Amino acid sequence: MTAIPDKTEIFHVHSFRCRHAEAVPDEAYIQKAIELGARGIWFSDHAPFPGDLFRNRMQYEELEEYLSTLADLRERFTGQIAVHIGLEAEYLPSYAKQGYYERLRDDPRVEFLLLGQHFAETEADPPEYTFSWDKERLERDEYTALGEAVVAGTLSGWFDVVAHPDRIFRRRKRWDAGMERMSGQIIDAAAAAGIPLELNMHSITQKHHYWKEFWELHPSELTVCGVDAHTVDEMVRRFHRQE
Ligand SMILES: [Zn+2]
Ligand SMILES: [Zn+2]
């Protein structure tokens, strides 16, 4: 990644392609970001995976259009705002083995990968995913599976920033020693890899998605704010919130 975005920039913006964001062209985010006086805007829509097994994201065959559209916009808006091109992806070992992250990084248009561990792959052949677990198991074990995947992804070398690390605890009600331990492992891994953790401006408004106990353990100089915008309006509101 070129440089860690600071608070004059808008980090973590999605696009209509993910199927759960506002149906506006990418340019709408860029125009508004310029109006807001932002120096940069960092797109990181949900990455598709070959085979298209996972929901809430573009299809794999749409990736080319996403990258070429943003590359054109980056060119067009040069001098007005820095448009950065990235993807938010889960770390899934079976795809790492197939060279998927390597291929993404090899594309010169991809400037950064954001590690967003919304589910995890468990060791089984064929692989299983935490989204197939029942509620009880998720409440008990999800954060461990997600946390271990975040640590592995952080140390893999493929990612530049970890998105909403404390969101792994979304199904927990109270802070406990196990969560404290997992937090320490993530924070240590990020420090070892020298990559920042994202304080997510959406998480802070959601119950159990933001944990102050987590952030008390993390040095603030390795923190980046992210708007996680799925609409232009969210981008505006959350950009103001990060100031
Ligand atoms: Zn999303
Ligand atoms: Zn995310």
Coordinates of C-alpha atoms and ligand atoms in Angstrom, one line a residue:
M1 CA 0.0 0.0 0.0
T2 CA 1.3 3.5 -0.8
A3 CA 0.7 5.0 2.6
I4 CA -1.7 4.6 5.5
P5 CA -4.8 6.8 4.9
D6 CA -5.2 9.5 7.5
K7 CA -8.3 11.4 8.6
T8 CA -8.4 13.7 5.6
E9 CA -9.1 10.6 3.5
I10 CA -12.1 8.3 3.1
F11 CA -11.2 4.7 3.6
H12 CA -13.3 1.6 3.0
V13 CA -16.0 2.4 0.3
H14 CA -18.1 -0.3 -1.3
S15 CA -20.0 -0.3 -4.6
F16 CA -23.3 -1.3 -6.1
R17 CA -21.7 -4.5 -7.4
C18 CA -21.8 -6.2 -3.9
R19 CA -25.6 -6.4 -4.1
H20 CA -26.2 -4.8 -0.7
A21 CA -25.1 -1.3 -1.5
E22 CA -26.8 1.8 -3.1
A23 CA -27.3 1.5 -6.8
V24 CA -25.2 4.5 -7.8
P25 CA -22.1 4.7 -10.1
D26 CA -18.7 4.8 -8.3
E27 CA -18.4 8.4 -9.5
A28 CA -21.1 9.5 -7.1
Y29 CA -18.9 8.6 -4.2
I30 CA -15.9 10.3 -5.8
Q31 CA -17.8 13.5 -6.5
K32 CA -19.2 13.7 -3.0
A33 CA -15.7 13.0 -1.5
I34 CA -14.3 15.9 -3.5
E35 CA -17.2 18.1 -2.1
L36 CA -16.3 17.0 1.4
G37 CA -12.7 18.1 0.8
A38 CA -11.2 14.6 1.2
R39 CA -7.7 14.1 -0.2
G40 CA -8.3 10.5 -1.1
I41 CA -11.0 7.9 -1.4
W42 CA -10.2 4.2 -1.0
F43 CA -12.5 1.7 -2.7
S44 CA -12.5 -1.8 -1.2
D45 CA -15.6 -3.6 -2.4
H46 CA -16.1 -7.2 -1.3
A47 CA -13.8 -9.5 -3.3
P48 CA -15.3 -12.3 -5.4
F49 CA -13.8 -15.7 -5.2
P50 CA -13.4 -18.1 -8.1
G51 CA -16.4 -20.4 -8.2
D52 CA -18.7 -17.8 -6.6
L53 CA -19.5 -19.8 -3.5
F54 CA -20.1 -16.8 -1.3
R55 CA -23.0 -14.3 -1.2
N56 CA -23.0 -10.5 -0.8
R57 CA -20.4 -9.7 -3.4
M58 CA -19.8 -9.2 -7.1
Q59 CA -19.4 -12.3 -9.3
Y60 CA -15.9 -13.3 -10.1
E61 CA -16.5 -12.4 -13.8
E62 CA -17.4 -8.8 -12.7
L63 CA -14.0 -8.2 -11.1
E64 CA -12.4 -7.0 -14.4
E65 CA -15.1 -4.4 -14.9
Y66 CA -14.7 -3.2 -11.2
L67 CA -10.9 -2.8 -11.6
S68 CA -11.0 -1.2 -15.1
T69 CA -13.8 1.3 -14.2
L70 CA -12.0 2.4 -11.1
A71 CA -8.7 2.7 -12.9
D72 CA -10.4 5.0 -15.5
L73 CA -11.9 7.1 -12.7
R74 CA -8.5 7.3 -10.9
E75 CA -7.1 8.7 -14.1
R76 CA -9.9 11.1 -14.7
F77 CA -9.9 12.6 -11.2
T78 CA -6.1 13.0 -11.0
G79 CA -5.4 16.3 -9.4
Q80 CA -8.8 16.6 -7.7
I81 CA -8.7 13.5 -5.5
A82 CA -6.5 10.4 -5.2
V83 CA -8.7 7.4 -6.0
H84 CA -7.3 4.2 -4.5
I85 CA -8.3 0.7 -5.7
G86 CA -8.6 -2.3 -3.4
L87 CA -10.7 -5.2 -2.3
E88 CA -12.0 -6.4 1.0
A89 CA -11.5 -10.1 1.3
E90 CA -11.7 -12.9 3.8
Y91 CA -8.6 -15.0 4.4
L92 CA -9.5 -18.5 3.2
P93 CA -6.5 -21.0 3.3
S94 CA -7.9 -23.2 0.4
Y95 CA -7.9 -20.1 -1.9
A96 CA -4.5 -19.1 -0.7
K97 CA -3.2 -22.5 -1.7
Q98 CA -4.7 -22.0 -5.2
G99 CA -2.7 -18.8 -5.5
Y100 CA -5.8 -16.5 -5.4
Y101 CA -4.4 -13.7 -3.3
E102 CA -1.2 -13.8 -5.2
R103 CA -3.1 -13.3 -8.4
L104 CA -5.0 -10.3 -7.0
R105 CA -1.7 -8.7 -5.8
D106 CA -0.1 -9.4 -9.2
D107 CA -2.7 -7.1 -10.9
P108 CA -1.0 -3.7 -11.0
R109 CA -4.4 -2.0 -10.6
V110 CA -4.9 -3.5 -7.1
E111 CA -3.2 -1.2 -4.6
F112 CA -4.3 -2.8 -1.4
L113 CA -6.2 -5.7 0.2
L114 CA -8.3 -5.2 3.2
L115 CA -8.7 -8.3 5.4
G116 CA -12.5 -8.5 6.3
Q117 CA -13.1 -11.8 8.0
H118 CA -16.9 -12.1 7.8
F119 CA -16.7 -15.9 8.0
A120 CA -13.9 -18.4 8.3
E121 CA -13.0 -21.6 6.6
T122 CA -12.5 -24.7 8.8
E123 CA -10.1 -27.4 8.2
A124 CA -12.0 -30.1 6.4
D125 CA -11.9 -31.6 2.9
P126 CA -13.8 -30.2 1.2
P127 CA -13.6 -27.0 3.3
E128 CA -16.5 -26.0 5.6
Y129 CA -17.5 -22.4 6.5
T130 CA -18.6 -20.9 9.7
F131 CA -21.8 -19.6 8.1
S132 CA -23.1 -23.2 8.1
W133 CA -22.8 -23.5 11.9
D134 CA -25.8 -23.4 14.2
K135 CA -26.6 -20.4 16.4
E136 CA -25.2 -22.0 19.6
R137 CA -21.9 -23.0 18.0
L138 CA -21.6 -19.5 16.5
E139 CA -22.2 -17.8 19.8
R140 CA -19.6 -19.9 21.5
D141 CA -16.9 -20.5 18.8
E142 CA -17.3 -18.0 16.0
Y143 CA -14.9 -15.4 17.4
T144 CA -12.2 -18.0 17.8
A145 CA -12.5 -19.3 14.2
L146 CA -12.7 -15.7 12.9
G147 CA -9.8 -14.5 15.1
E148 CA -7.5 -17.4 14.1
A149 CA -8.3 -16.6 10.5
V150 CA -7.5 -12.9 11.1
V151 CA -4.2 -13.8 12.7
A152 CA -3.3 -16.2 9.8
G153 CA -4.4 -13.6 7.2
T154 CA -2.4 -10.9 8.9
L155 CA 0.7 -13.0 8.9
S156 CA 0.2 -14.2 5.4
G157 CA 1.6 -11.1 3.9
W158 CA -1.2 -10.6 1.4
F159 CA -3.1 -7.9 3.3
D160 CA -2.4 -4.2 4.0
V161 CA -5.1 -3.4 6.7
V162 CA -7.4 -5.5 8.9
A163 CA -11.0 -4.3 8.7
H164 CA -13.1 -4.2 11.9
P165 CA -11.1 -6.7 14.0
D166 CA -13.3 -6.3 17.0
R167 CA -16.4 -7.4 14.9
I168 CA -15.3 -11.0 15.4
F169 CA -17.0 -10.6 18.9
R170 CA -20.3 -9.6 17.4
R171 CA -22.2 -12.6 19.0
R172 CA -20.7 -12.1 22.4
K173 CA -22.5 -10.3 25.2
R174 CA -19.8 -9.6 27.8
W175 CA -16.0 -9.2 27.6
D176 CA -14.1 -12.2 29.0
A177 CA -10.6 -13.7 29.3
G178 CA -10.9 -15.7 26.0
M179 CA -11.8 -12.5 24.1
E180 CA -8.9 -10.7 25.8
R181 CA -6.5 -13.5 24.7
M182 CA -7.7 -13.5 21.1
S183 CA -7.5 -9.7 21.0
G184 CA -3.9 -9.9 22.1
Q185 CA -3.1 -12.4 19.4
I186 CA -4.6 -10.2 16.7
I187 CA -2.9 -7.1 18.0
D188 CA 0.5 -8.9 18.2
A189 CA 0.2 -10.3 14.7
A190 CA -0.7 -6.8 13.3
A191 CA 2.3 -5.3 15.1
A192 CA 4.6 -8.1 13.8
A193 CA 3.3 -7.6 10.3
G194 CA 3.4 -3.8 10.6
I195 CA -0.2 -3.4 9.4
P196 CA -2.9 -1.2 10.8
L197 CA -6.2 -2.2 12.3
E198 CA -9.4 -0.4 11.2
L199 CA -11.6 1.4 13.7
N200 CA -14.8 0.9 11.8
M201 CA -17.2 3.9 11.8
H202 CA -20.1 1.6 11.2
S203 CA -19.2 -0.8 14.0
I204 CA -19.2 2.0 16.6
T205 CA -22.9 2.4 16.1
Q206 CA -23.8 -1.3 16.3
K207 CA -24.4 -3.3 19.4
H208 CA -21.5 -5.7 20.2
H209 CA -19.6 -4.8 17.0
Y210 CA -17.3 -2.3 18.7
W211 CA -15.5 -3.3 21.9
K212 CA -13.6 -0.5 23.7
E213 CA -11.7 -3.2 25.7
F214 CA -10.1 -4.3 22.4
W215 CA -9.0 -0.8 21.4
E216 CA -7.5 -0.2 24.8
L217 CA -5.0 -2.9 24.0
H218 CA -4.1 -1.5 20.6
P219 CA -1.6 1.4 20.0
S220 CA -3.4 4.3 18.3
E221 CA -0.6 5.0 15.8
L222 CA -1.5 1.6 14.2
T223 CA -5.1 2.5 13.8
V224 CA -6.9 3.7 10.7
C225 CA -10.5 4.9 10.5
G226 CA -12.8 3.3 7.9
V227 CA -16.3 4.5 6.8
D228 CA -17.4 1.1 5.5
A229 CA -19.9 3.0 3.3
H230 CA -22.5 1.1 1.3
T231 CA -24.3 4.4 0.4
V232 CA -23.1 7.9 -0.4
D233 CA -25.0 9.1 2.6
E234 CA -23.2 6.7 5.0
M235 CA -19.9 7.9 3.6
V236 CA -20.8 11.5 4.4
R237 CA -22.1 10.8 7.9
R238 CA -19.2 8.5 8.9
F239 CA -16.5 10.8 7.4
H240 CA -17.7 13.5 9.7
R241 CA -17.8 11.1 12.6
Q242 CA -14.1 10.2 12.2
E243 CA -12.9 13.8 12.5
Ligands
ZN1 ZN -20.8 -5.0 2.6
ZN2 ZN -16.4 -6.0 6.3

